[in-house]
C-alpha cells in the first residue's frame, strides 16, 4: 500500500468509459479512466483540448449531453457510486457536495438573472434557507471571492461584470453550500493572464480556508505547478501518466507529458518554439489508432506501440508515479 | 486585499443599466415603435374607459336618424338602425381587445406549454406534439373555425337552454356567452401552433447553452430550471410574437364576423360592423370606413410595436 492509498479517498473513479453515439456508430471518448482524489487534495487534470477532460468531469455528475453516455465504470463519492445513485440523491450531491466551476464565465451564468439570485439558488434549494438568509450568505460569498462592494454587486446582471468578476461569481456559486469537492473545468482559460493568476491565488486561499478537495482541469501544465498536489495527464481519453506534482515536474516520463512540458514557455522562448514541440493533434473520437493512442505523434514509437495498448504501471519505487508507455517501461527494466 | 481587481475590464461591459431598461432606451429611439406604442395605449384606454365616455349608447336606436353621414352630433354618422357609429366603434374596441387578449392568452398558454415540453423533454413528447402542431397548421384556419362553430353551437345553445329551464339562472339566457366562448375557443385552437413552434425552437437552443448545464450542476430541479432559466431567456422573441399576435387576432375576429362565425350583433365588434358595412358601402361608405380604418390602425400599430420590441430586446442587433 502506498501513502496515497492509505488516505481516505473522497472521489474514486474506476474504469470510467464514455461513448458518443455518432453517425458512424459509437465512438469511445473516455476509455476506462481510473482516478481518485483524497480529502483536502488538489488534483490537476491536464491534457490538450479534445482529450476528454470536460466529458470525464461531466460524466461523473451525469451531466452529459444527449447521445453521449457512460457505458461502464463507477465513480464513488464519499462511499456512494454517483453512477448508480437515484436522480434525487444525485441532485443533492450536485451543487451541495460537489461544486462546479465552468470554463466560460461569459456563457455559464444566466444572462437574465441577477448574480445575487444565482448565488442564492443553491442555498435555497440545498440548505432550505430563507431568501433573506441566503442573501446575507451571498454577500459573504462575494466578499470571500474578493468582489468589492458585494452588496451592490448582488443586484448586477452578469453582463454588467467583467470576465474576471464573473468567474469569481461562478466560484462563489460553486462554493455556496460548502462543497467537499470543487471541480473547476479550465476556469481561467477564457481570462487574460493577470486575471488568471488572481483566480488561481483565490482558489489556493479558499482551498486551505475551507479544507475542500479540488479537481482543477487545464490544458496548461505550467498553471498546475504551484497549485496541484498530484497531476493526472490525459491523452485521447486515457490516463497516460499520474504522479505527485513534484515528481512529475522533476521526472516527466511519458513522451506526451514531456512534450507538454516542452510547450511551457520560458522567458527566453520565442512563441514559435513552443508551438512546434509536439506535432499533430489528438485523434478524433472514433479514429483512435490501435495500440498506444499517442503512437502517431510519438518520437519514440516502436512496433509494439502500434500493436498493443500500454498499461499504466508504477515507475517509481513507492508506486505513486505511474506511466503508460512501453519505452518508459523498457528503459526501467534496462536500468 | 490583493485579490481585488481594482480595474475590472473597462468599457464595453460596464453598463450600469439592466436588460429591460436597456430595451426601453432602444425602443424610445425607434419612432415607428413609439408611434405603435402610442396607438396601442390609446386604444387600450378607449377599450377600458371609452364606453363610459361616449355621448350615445351603442345600442340605442334612433329610427328618425338612420344612415346619417358623419356630423358633430354623430362623429362617424349613424347606421341603418340609427345607432351612433362612433359609440359602436368605441365599444368594438373593447370587444377587439377582449377577443385579442383572451385568445392570445389561451393560445400562448397552450403553445408555450406544449412547445416547452417538446423542446425540454424531447422524444417521445416532441414527436407527438410536433405532429399535433403540424396537423393543426395544415387544416385551413377558416375551415376549422366553421366546423367548430357548426358542430358546437347548437348543442351548447341547447345545453344552456336546459340549464336555464332547470335553474332559472338568467346567466344561461345570455346567448352572448356562447358567441364569446366559441369565438375565443376556436380562434385559440388555430392560434397556438406558431407559439408552440417558437417556444420549442427557443428551448432547444437555450437547452444547450452552458448556463443550463451549470444550473443542472447546481442540483436544481427541472421545474426550476425551466421556469427560471429557460423560459425567461426565451421571453424576448415571445413578447414580440405576442404583440404581433394581438393584432392578428383582431384581424382574425373580423374575418370570422364577416363569415358569420364571429361575435354576433348586437354586441358591436369591428368585424361585424365591417361585414354589415360591406353590404351598403356604395351608399353609406362611412359605415365601412370607420371600423375598417380603426382595425387597420390597430393592426399596423401592433405590428410596428412588435418589430420595435424585436430590435429593442436584442442587444446584439444595435451595435
Ligand atoms: N456534445 C458533443 N458532441 C459530440 N462530440 C463531442 C461533444 N462534446 C465533446 N465532444 C468530443 O469529445 C471529445 C472530448 O471532448 P472534451 O471532453 O470537451 O475535451 P476537453 O475538455 O479535454 O477539451 C472531443 O473530441 C470532442 O470533439
Ligand atoms: S507506448 Fe510507444 S507510442 Fe506510446 S508513448 Fe510510449 S513510446 Fe510512444
Ligand atoms: Mg474542455
XYZ file of C-alpha atoms and ligand atoms in Angstrom:
690
model
C 0.000 0.000 0.000
C 1.256 3.403 -0.901
C 0.948 6.544 1.121
C -1.812 7.819 -1.127
C -3.921 4.735 -0.767
C -3.996 4.890 2.983
C -5.529 8.340 2.950
C -9.256 8.443 2.570
C -10.474 8.765 -0.991
C -13.180 11.338 -1.446
C -13.659 10.601 -5.113
C -12.686 7.282 -6.605
C -13.284 6.727 -10.303
C -12.727 3.260 -11.754
C -12.810 2.183 -15.371
C -14.948 5.099 -16.480
C -15.831 4.721 -20.153
C -17.807 7.258 -22.149
C -19.068 6.820 -25.689
C -20.511 9.216 -28.242
C -23.300 7.970 -30.475
C -22.067 9.366 -33.741
C -23.210 8.902 -37.295
C -20.572 6.227 -37.762
C -21.659 4.292 -34.682
C -20.488 4.668 -31.111
C -17.041 6.155 -30.558
C -15.118 5.904 -27.297
C -14.067 9.314 -25.913
C -13.152 8.362 -22.379
C -11.524 4.945 -22.256
C -11.612 3.242 -18.896
C -10.139 6.033 -16.804
C -9.080 5.459 -13.190
C -8.537 8.449 -10.981
C -9.047 9.467 -7.396
C -8.951 12.497 -5.136
C -8.200 12.231 -1.426
C -9.636 14.565 1.197
C -8.103 18.021 1.077
C -6.095 17.205 -2.013
C -5.889 19.200 -5.214
C -5.754 17.079 -8.324
C -4.630 18.619 -11.593
C -6.046 17.048 -14.745
C -4.013 18.031 -17.773
C -4.275 17.362 -21.481
C -4.645 19.128 -24.785
C -8.046 20.323 -25.754
C -10.173 17.453 -27.081
C -8.627 14.859 -24.776
C -11.896 14.248 -22.957
C -11.272 16.259 -19.790
C -14.639 18.002 -19.763
C -16.608 14.915 -20.717
C -14.904 12.973 -17.914
C -15.994 15.512 -15.300
C -19.485 15.965 -16.740
C -19.978 12.201 -16.853
C -19.105 11.926 -13.165
C -22.109 14.104 -12.370
C -24.239 12.562 -15.116
C -24.446 15.890 -16.906
C -23.543 14.570 -20.345
C -25.426 15.950 -23.328
C -27.755 13.732 -25.372
C -26.100 10.972 -27.354
C -23.103 10.807 -25.035
C -23.294 8.009 -22.468
C -21.285 6.360 -19.731
C -21.038 2.739 -20.848
C -19.092 1.301 -17.923
C -17.213 2.172 -14.793
C -18.007 3.557 -11.375
C -17.432 6.838 -9.575
C -17.580 6.565 -5.808
C -18.021 9.828 -3.999
C -17.882 9.664 -0.229
C -18.653 5.963 -0.428
C -21.590 6.154 -2.859
C -21.489 5.402 -6.569
C -22.603 8.523 -8.406
C -23.374 6.438 -11.477
C -25.904 4.260 -9.645
C -27.402 6.872 -7.355
C -31.065 7.871 -7.738
C -31.660 11.106 -9.621
C -32.962 12.690 -6.448
C -29.906 11.759 -4.384
C -27.654 12.907 -7.201
C -29.295 16.322 -7.208
C -28.352 16.686 -3.551
C -24.732 15.954 -4.428
C -24.695 18.345 -7.350
C -24.106 21.818 -6.001
C -24.450 20.599 -2.415
C -21.399 18.351 -2.040
C -19.662 18.915 -5.338
C -19.324 22.423 -6.692
C -18.627 23.062 -10.356
C -16.884 25.984 -11.995
C -17.106 26.088 -15.767
C -14.732 27.288 -18.402
C -16.547 30.230 -19.826
C -17.904 32.734 -17.305
C -19.482 34.682 -20.165
C -21.941 31.940 -21.048
C -22.161 29.919 -17.836
C -24.199 32.468 -15.910
C -27.881 33.004 -16.618
C -27.928 36.326 -18.526
C -31.370 37.391 -17.321
C -30.917 36.715 -13.601
C -29.179 38.986 -11.103
C -25.969 37.427 -9.831
C -27.227 37.624 -6.249
C -30.217 35.470 -7.156
C -27.956 32.998 -8.920
C -25.807 32.636 -5.810
C -28.918 32.232 -3.670
C -30.331 29.472 -5.858
C -28.328 26.526 -4.407
C -28.719 27.926 -0.886
C -32.486 27.989 -1.198
C -32.567 24.541 -2.697
C -29.904 22.629 -0.765
C -29.847 24.467 2.534
C -33.514 25.383 2.661
C -32.525 28.916 3.675
C -34.938 31.815 3.738
C -34.413 34.331 0.967
C -33.103 36.845 3.497
C -30.520 34.484 4.969
C -29.491 33.376 1.515
C -28.842 36.962 0.508
C -26.727 37.525 3.599
C -24.746 34.435 2.768
C -24.424 35.620 -0.840
C -22.846 38.855 0.357
C -20.398 36.842 2.465
C -19.556 34.670 -0.511
C -18.963 37.624 -2.806
C -16.671 39.090 -0.179
C -14.932 35.738 0.149
C -14.141 35.630 -3.559
C -12.816 39.177 -3.468
C -15.571 41.146 -5.147
C -15.594 44.753 -3.966
C -18.905 46.311 -2.915
C -20.673 42.951 -2.625
C -23.989 44.457 -1.508
C -24.334 46.401 -4.753
C -22.940 43.627 -6.932
C -25.715 41.364 -5.723
C -28.084 43.333 -7.927
C -25.894 43.305 -11.013
C -26.654 41.286 -14.112
C -23.819 39.144 -15.468
C -23.265 41.423 -18.474
C -22.512 44.293 -16.122
C -19.460 42.478 -14.736
C -16.042 41.886 -16.265
C -14.897 38.371 -17.167
C -12.762 38.030 -14.058
C -15.620 39.207 -11.844
C -17.988 36.762 -13.483
C -15.593 33.896 -12.850
C -15.413 34.958 -9.207
C -19.194 34.865 -9.117
C -19.097 31.358 -10.621
C -16.684 30.323 -7.904
C -18.937 31.873 -5.265
C -21.851 29.839 -6.638
C -19.716 26.692 -6.668
C -18.726 27.294 -3.047
C -22.143 28.395 -1.810
C -23.008 25.180 0.015
C -19.508 24.402 1.356
C -18.896 21.515 -1.027
C -16.419 18.792 -0.157
C -15.128 18.877 -3.697
C -14.783 21.716 -6.177
C -14.397 20.725 -9.812
C -13.038 23.569 -11.911
C -13.026 22.938 -15.662
C -10.462 25.281 -17.205
C -11.757 28.144 -15.082
C -9.109 30.565 -16.297
C -8.834 29.669 -19.964
C -11.222 32.406 -21.046
C -9.474 35.072 -18.941
C -6.399 37.131 -19.585
C -3.126 36.323 -17.883
C -3.145 38.665 -14.884
C -6.709 37.724 -14.010
C -5.761 34.049 -14.417
C -3.127 34.413 -11.722
C -5.615 36.123 -9.412
C -8.145 33.340 -9.812
C -5.501 30.683 -9.155
C -4.437 32.540 -5.994
C -8.036 32.843 -4.926
C -8.690 29.121 -5.247
C -5.454 28.317 -3.389
C -6.522 30.527 -0.493
C -10.066 29.237 -0.376
C -8.945 25.635 -0.535
C -6.937 25.874 2.639
C -9.502 28.109 4.311
C -12.381 25.744 3.584
C -10.456 22.468 3.648
C -12.002 21.145 0.466
C -10.626 18.952 -2.285
C -10.207 20.445 -5.730
C -10.061 18.983 -9.215
C -8.505 21.571 -11.486
C -8.736 20.836 -15.185
C -6.463 22.630 -17.573
C -4.540 22.270 -20.813
C -1.795 24.381 -19.264
C 0.708 22.305 -17.318
C 2.517 25.402 -16.056
C -0.599 26.603 -14.268
C -0.746 23.368 -12.274
C 2.793 23.542 -10.921
C 2.054 25.774 -7.958
C -1.460 24.566 -7.398
C -1.880 20.810 -7.542
C -0.717 18.122 -5.127
C -1.000 15.466 -7.765
C -1.359 15.503 -11.537
C -3.130 13.184 -13.967
C -2.158 13.550 -17.606
C -4.913 12.621 -20.071
C -4.428 11.770 -23.703
C -7.264 10.724 -26.023
C -9.432 9.713 -23.108
C -6.818 7.625 -21.301
C -4.562 8.356 -18.342
C -1.021 8.284 -19.694
C 0.793 9.421 -16.553
C -0.036 10.288 -12.974
C 2.282 11.458 -10.245
C 2.712 13.796 -7.297
C 3.299 17.224 -8.762
C 6.980 17.454 -7.776
C 7.781 14.034 -9.203
C 6.048 14.925 -12.440
C 7.980 18.115 -12.957
C 11.267 16.567 -11.745
C 10.926 13.422 -13.795
C 8.329 13.670 -16.547
C 8.272 10.237 -18.138
C 5.614 9.785 -20.775
C 6.640 11.296 -24.109
C 3.327 13.202 -24.172
C 3.979 14.756 -20.748
C 7.452 15.693 -21.834
C 6.007 17.244 -24.952
C 3.552 19.250 -22.853
C 6.369 20.394 -20.577
C 8.413 21.466 -23.554
C 5.466 23.600 -24.571
C 5.595 25.540 -21.327
C 7.013 28.842 -22.393
C 10.061 30.045 -20.517
C 11.053 33.676 -20.612
C 13.578 33.066 -23.370
C 11.210 31.078 -25.558
C 10.066 32.571 -28.771
C 6.354 31.820 -29.314
C 7.177 29.820 -32.424
C 9.398 27.418 -30.490
C 6.682 26.208 -28.178
C 4.125 25.612 -30.873
C 6.359 23.114 -32.598
C 7.077 20.945 -29.586
C 4.521 18.198 -30.316
C 3.487 17.827 -33.922
C -0.036 16.851 -34.863
C -3.268 16.838 -32.891
C -5.034 14.307 -30.673
C -7.127 11.759 -32.594
C -10.810 12.452 -33.007
C -13.178 10.098 -31.214
C -13.687 7.045 -33.402
C -10.340 7.490 -35.126
C -8.069 6.281 -32.378
C -5.278 4.052 -33.605
C -4.944 0.517 -32.246
C -2.163 0.203 -29.690
C -0.834 3.302 -27.949
C -3.104 6.249 -28.831
C -0.071 8.563 -28.846
C 1.921 6.432 -31.298
C 1.214 8.538 -34.431
C 2.779 11.575 -32.756
C 5.404 9.873 -30.618
C 9.090 10.294 -31.450
C 9.884 7.048 -29.563
C 7.187 4.856 -31.115
C 8.169 1.238 -31.662
C 6.408 -1.659 -33.398
C 4.778 -2.879 -30.213
C 3.291 0.587 -29.674
C 1.208 0.247 -32.811
C 0.004 -3.199 -31.796
C -0.571 -3.266 -28.035
C -2.042 -0.786 -25.614
C 0.443 0.127 -22.859
C -0.876 -0.229 -19.301
C -0.493 2.349 -16.554
C 2.326 0.918 -14.424
C 4.350 2.213 -11.473
C 7.676 3.724 -12.433
C 8.814 4.921 -9.008
C 9.834 2.649 -6.162
C 6.970 3.599 -3.884
C 4.499 3.356 -6.746
C 2.897 6.794 -6.687
C 4.325 7.771 -10.061
C 2.838 5.797 -12.951
C 3.059 5.969 -16.709
C 1.531 4.086 -19.625
C 4.400 3.771 -22.101
C 6.380 0.847 -23.478
C 9.526 2.913 -23.927
C 9.459 4.077 -20.310
C 8.879 0.575 -19.032
C 11.667 -0.803 -21.226
C 14.117 1.818 -20.001
C 13.134 0.983 -16.424
C 13.807 -2.720 -16.899
C 17.132 -1.989 -18.544
C 18.231 0.153 -15.620
C -6.878 42.674 -0.221
C -4.666 41.960 -3.184
C -7.348 39.821 -4.710
C -9.494 42.766 -5.556
C -9.477 43.731 -9.184
C -9.237 47.468 -8.894
C -9.789 47.881 -12.583
C -12.245 45.338 -13.936
C -12.025 45.166 -17.711
C -13.108 48.656 -18.554
C -15.501 49.863 -21.196
C -17.978 47.802 -23.068
C -19.122 45.705 -20.151
C -19.548 48.475 -17.637
C -23.139 49.276 -18.441
C -24.968 50.353 -15.317
C -28.449 49.508 -16.582
C -30.361 46.283 -16.697
C -31.759 44.383 -19.659
C -35.247 45.852 -19.594
C -34.136 49.397 -19.096
C -31.686 48.894 -21.959
C -34.507 47.623 -24.108
C -36.674 50.616 -23.201
C -33.878 53.022 -24.148
C -33.503 51.331 -27.506
C -37.268 51.278 -28.038
C -37.538 55.012 -27.333
C -35.183 55.743 -30.209
C -37.408 53.872 -32.661
C -40.043 56.328 -33.956
C -42.324 53.767 -35.582
C -42.315 51.641 -32.456
C -43.225 54.641 -30.308
C -45.998 55.528 -32.747
C -47.267 51.941 -32.465
C -46.997 52.027 -28.693
C -48.906 55.333 -28.582
C -51.771 53.964 -30.679
C -51.911 50.759 -28.656
C -52.042 52.687 -25.389
C -54.725 54.995 -26.771
C -56.842 52.086 -27.995
C -56.409 50.303 -24.685
C -57.616 53.433 -22.911
C -60.613 53.622 -25.242
C -61.345 49.939 -24.669
C -61.372 50.380 -20.906
C -62.983 53.785 -20.430
C -64.471 54.590 -23.840
C -67.934 53.072 -23.329
C -68.475 55.331 -20.290
C -67.439 58.451 -22.164
C -69.328 58.206 -25.431
C -72.173 60.653 -25.966
C -74.576 57.939 -27.144
C -75.373 54.448 -26.064
C -74.130 51.929 -28.610
C -77.472 50.138 -28.599
C -79.951 52.990 -28.539
C -81.698 53.249 -31.871
C -82.995 56.422 -33.389
C -85.104 55.377 -36.333
C -85.572 59.043 -37.278
C -81.859 59.368 -37.909
C -80.814 56.329 -39.904
C -77.757 56.103 -42.100
C -76.694 59.658 -41.422
C -73.360 60.892 -42.665
C -70.781 61.998 -40.082
C -71.749 65.177 -38.266
C -70.948 66.913 -34.992
C -73.743 65.034 -33.240
C -72.596 61.695 -34.675
C -68.863 61.852 -35.391
C -68.900 58.713 -37.549
C -72.534 59.046 -38.578
C -75.302 56.556 -37.788
C -76.125 53.079 -39.074
C -79.227 51.559 -40.603
C -80.933 51.401 -37.202
C -79.909 54.932 -36.324
C -77.263 53.844 -33.813
C -74.252 56.060 -33.275
C -71.346 54.522 -35.216
C -68.695 56.281 -33.126
C -70.086 54.753 -29.941
C -70.219 51.387 -31.625
C -66.623 51.634 -32.816
C -65.593 52.598 -29.292
C -67.425 49.631 -27.851
C -65.991 47.491 -30.644
C -62.549 48.412 -29.371
C -63.432 46.759 -26.110
C -64.617 43.663 -27.967
C -61.469 43.643 -30.088
C -59.187 43.847 -27.048
C -61.198 41.290 -25.167
C -61.039 38.832 -28.051
C -57.380 39.559 -28.775
C -56.232 39.289 -25.176
C -58.230 36.215 -24.244
C -57.453 34.377 -27.476
C -53.770 35.232 -27.319
C -53.597 34.262 -23.659
C -55.178 30.864 -24.290
C -53.081 30.258 -27.414
C -49.971 31.345 -25.543
C -50.692 29.067 -22.621
C -51.264 26.049 -24.861
C -48.407 26.882 -27.220
C -45.863 27.659 -24.527
C -46.640 24.563 -22.502
C -46.562 22.203 -25.466
C -43.522 23.864 -27.027
C -41.569 23.883 -23.783
C -42.353 20.231 -23.050
C -41.446 19.219 -26.605
C -38.174 21.113 -26.535
C -37.113 20.335 -22.991
C -38.045 16.681 -22.687
C -37.529 15.678 -26.325
C -38.907 12.463 -27.770
C -41.443 10.933 -27.471
C -43.245 14.124 -26.326
C -41.545 16.125 -29.029
C -42.711 13.840 -31.795
C -46.337 13.737 -30.644
C -46.558 17.465 -30.001
C -44.945 18.402 -33.290
C -47.295 16.056 -35.098
C -50.241 17.778 -33.429
C -48.816 21.177 -34.325
C -48.314 20.285 -37.970
C -51.761 18.753 -38.157
C -53.396 21.858 -36.758
C -51.457 24.117 -39.065
C -52.238 22.066 -42.134
C -56.016 22.419 -41.717
C -57.186 25.716 -43.250
C -57.993 28.111 -40.399
C -61.384 29.240 -41.531
C -62.488 25.723 -42.298
C -61.590 24.625 -38.792
C -63.447 27.531 -37.238
C -66.560 26.997 -39.322
C -66.562 23.321 -38.416
C -66.128 24.047 -34.710
C -68.948 26.556 -34.828
C -71.305 24.432 -36.820
C -70.800 21.387 -34.678
C -70.744 23.037 -31.243
C -73.043 25.997 -31.371
C -76.355 24.163 -31.410
C -75.506 21.609 -28.716
C -74.182 24.322 -26.426
C -77.214 26.508 -27.010
C -79.453 23.559 -26.258
C -77.495 22.763 -23.100
C -77.753 26.378 -21.937
C -81.477 26.271 -22.560
C -81.942 23.152 -20.434
C -79.769 24.661 -17.721
C -81.956 27.733 -17.748
C -85.111 25.655 -17.531
C -83.671 23.732 -14.618
C -82.169 26.610 -12.652
C -83.880 29.722 -13.983
C -80.475 31.353 -13.620
C -80.516 34.287 -16.059
C -76.850 33.665 -16.816
C -77.914 30.785 -19.065
C -80.170 33.108 -21.020
C -77.228 35.252 -22.152
C -76.515 33.737 -25.546
C -73.702 36.246 -25.860
C -71.523 33.917 -23.786
C -71.868 31.195 -26.357
C -70.574 33.541 -29.001
C -67.619 34.569 -26.941
C -66.917 31.038 -25.857
C -66.973 29.729 -29.413
C -65.074 32.649 -30.880
C -62.411 32.529 -28.185
C -62.159 28.776 -28.259
C -61.968 28.291 -31.984
C -59.585 31.200 -32.523
C -57.288 29.926 -29.786
C -57.381 26.471 -31.369
C -55.921 27.812 -34.587
C -53.576 30.355 -32.991
C -51.412 28.242 -30.696
C -49.180 26.344 -33.180
C -46.849 29.263 -34.026
C -46.263 29.828 -30.300
C -45.535 26.144 -29.774
C -43.015 26.146 -32.607
C -41.330 29.330 -31.453
C -41.047 28.200 -27.848
C -39.785 24.772 -28.868
C -37.073 26.277 -31.060
C -36.106 28.677 -28.276
C -35.964 25.934 -25.684
C -33.894 23.702 -27.953
C -31.366 26.448 -28.480
C -31.328 27.507 -24.833
C -31.119 23.968 -23.522
C -27.655 23.518 -24.983
C -26.300 26.756 -23.512
C -23.638 26.374 -20.822
C -25.690 28.151 -18.165
C -28.242 25.351 -18.330
C -25.566 22.734 -17.689
C -24.309 24.984 -14.906
C -27.791 25.118 -13.389
C -28.068 21.332 -13.572
C -24.661 21.067 -11.906
C -26.182 23.036 -9.019
C -28.706 20.266 -8.495
C -31.695 22.461 -9.328
C -34.881 20.657 -10.321
C -36.084 20.516 -13.905
C -39.046 22.647 -12.963
C -36.894 25.438 -11.552
C -34.515 25.281 -14.495
C -37.456 25.510 -16.821
C -39.168 28.388 -15.004
C -36.134 30.458 -14.029
C -33.523 29.662 -16.642
C -35.199 28.513 -19.841
C -38.457 30.476 -20.018
C -37.086 33.931 -19.104
C -34.400 33.567 -21.748
C -36.997 32.627 -24.339
C -39.176 35.597 -23.439
C -37.814 38.236 -25.841
C -38.928 36.636 -29.094
C -42.123 35.501 -27.412
C -43.088 39.050 -26.416
C -42.514 40.135 -29.967
C -44.693 37.426 -31.359
C -47.412 38.101 -28.785
C -47.515 41.753 -29.805
C -47.919 40.811 -33.437
C -50.377 38.073 -32.402
C -52.696 40.566 -30.702
C -53.053 42.488 -33.955
C -53.535 39.284 -35.902
C -56.259 38.128 -33.516
C -58.177 41.373 -34.088
C -57.996 40.907 -37.840
C -58.956 37.261 -37.472
C -62.020 38.153 -35.425
C -63.131 40.487 -38.207
C -62.650 37.790 -40.792
C -64.782 35.439 -38.713
C -67.510 38.028 -38.263
C -67.529 38.508 -41.974
C -68.198 34.798 -42.353
C -70.876 34.981 -39.708
C -68.970 32.987 -37.126
C -67.653 35.897 -35.098
C -69.118 37.939 -32.288
C -72.761 38.444 -33.168
C -74.895 41.544 -33.162
C -75.981 43.426 -31.183
C -72.585 43.329 -29.437
C -70.550 45.640 -31.622
C -67.296 44.299 -32.956
C -65.233 45.902 -35.680
C -65.661 42.705 -37.605
C -69.447 42.612 -37.629
C -69.547 46.351 -38.326
C -67.271 45.856 -41.311
C -69.310 42.958 -42.529
C -72.552 44.980 -42.214
C -70.878 47.970 -43.787
C -69.714 45.966 -46.763
C -73.276 45.351 -47.837
C -74.088 49.029 -48.165
C -70.750 50.673 -48.744
C -71.693 52.171 -52.116
C -74.436 54.203 -50.435
C -73.045 54.722 -46.950
C -69.262 54.385 -47.163
C -68.769 55.698 -43.600
C -70.310 52.501 -42.221
C -67.417 50.551 -43.689
C -64.704 53.189 -43.461
C -64.928 53.898 -39.721
C -64.465 50.363 -38.337
C -62.098 49.340 -41.142
C -59.822 52.323 -40.529
C -59.654 51.647 -36.810
C -58.963 47.964 -37.369
C -56.220 48.816 -39.867
C -54.713 51.308 -37.459
C -54.705 48.796 -34.610
C -53.165 46.075 -36.721
C -50.414 48.374 -38.026
C -49.735 49.709 -34.518
C -49.265 46.236 -33.060
C -47.007 45.230 -35.884
C -44.810 48.349 -35.517
C -44.626 47.804 -31.786
C -43.703 44.150 -32.302
C -40.910 45.000 -34.725
C -39.631 47.680 -32.367
C -39.607 45.278 -29.436
C -37.763 42.763 -31.559
C -34.941 45.219 -32.161
C -35.013 46.580 -28.629
C -34.840 43.210 -26.908
C -31.905 42.016 -28.939
C -28.848 43.908 -27.658
C -26.673 42.495 -30.422
C -28.992 43.973 -33.051
C -27.950 47.543 -32.325
C -24.189 47.941 -32.213
N -21.571 17.449 -27.468
C -20.635 16.757 -28.151
N -20.982 16.087 -29.272
C -20.060 15.393 -29.969
N -18.774 15.312 -29.630
C -18.360 15.950 -28.531
C -19.268 16.698 -27.729
N -18.589 17.239 -26.684
C -17.313 16.820 -26.839
N -17.172 16.054 -27.943
C -15.942 15.424 -28.409
O -15.409 14.655 -27.350
C -14.006 14.825 -27.275
C -13.626 15.238 -25.868
O -14.195 16.483 -25.596
P -13.935 17.278 -24.236
O -14.185 16.380 -23.094
O -14.736 18.513 -24.322
O -12.379 17.612 -24.338
P -11.547 18.615 -23.439
O -12.393 19.107 -22.330
O -10.387 17.800 -22.968
O -11.087 19.692 -24.341
C -13.625 15.853 -28.305
O -13.038 15.184 -29.397
C -14.919 16.479 -28.718
O -14.889 16.744 -30.088
S 3.903 3.495 -25.795
Fe 5.147 3.853 -27.533
S 3.992 5.269 -28.786
Fe 3.070 5.279 -26.808
S 4.065 6.937 -25.831
Fe 5.235 5.183 -25.259
S 6.807 5.051 -26.809
Fe 5.314 6.491 -27.548
Mg -12.984 21.141 -22.012
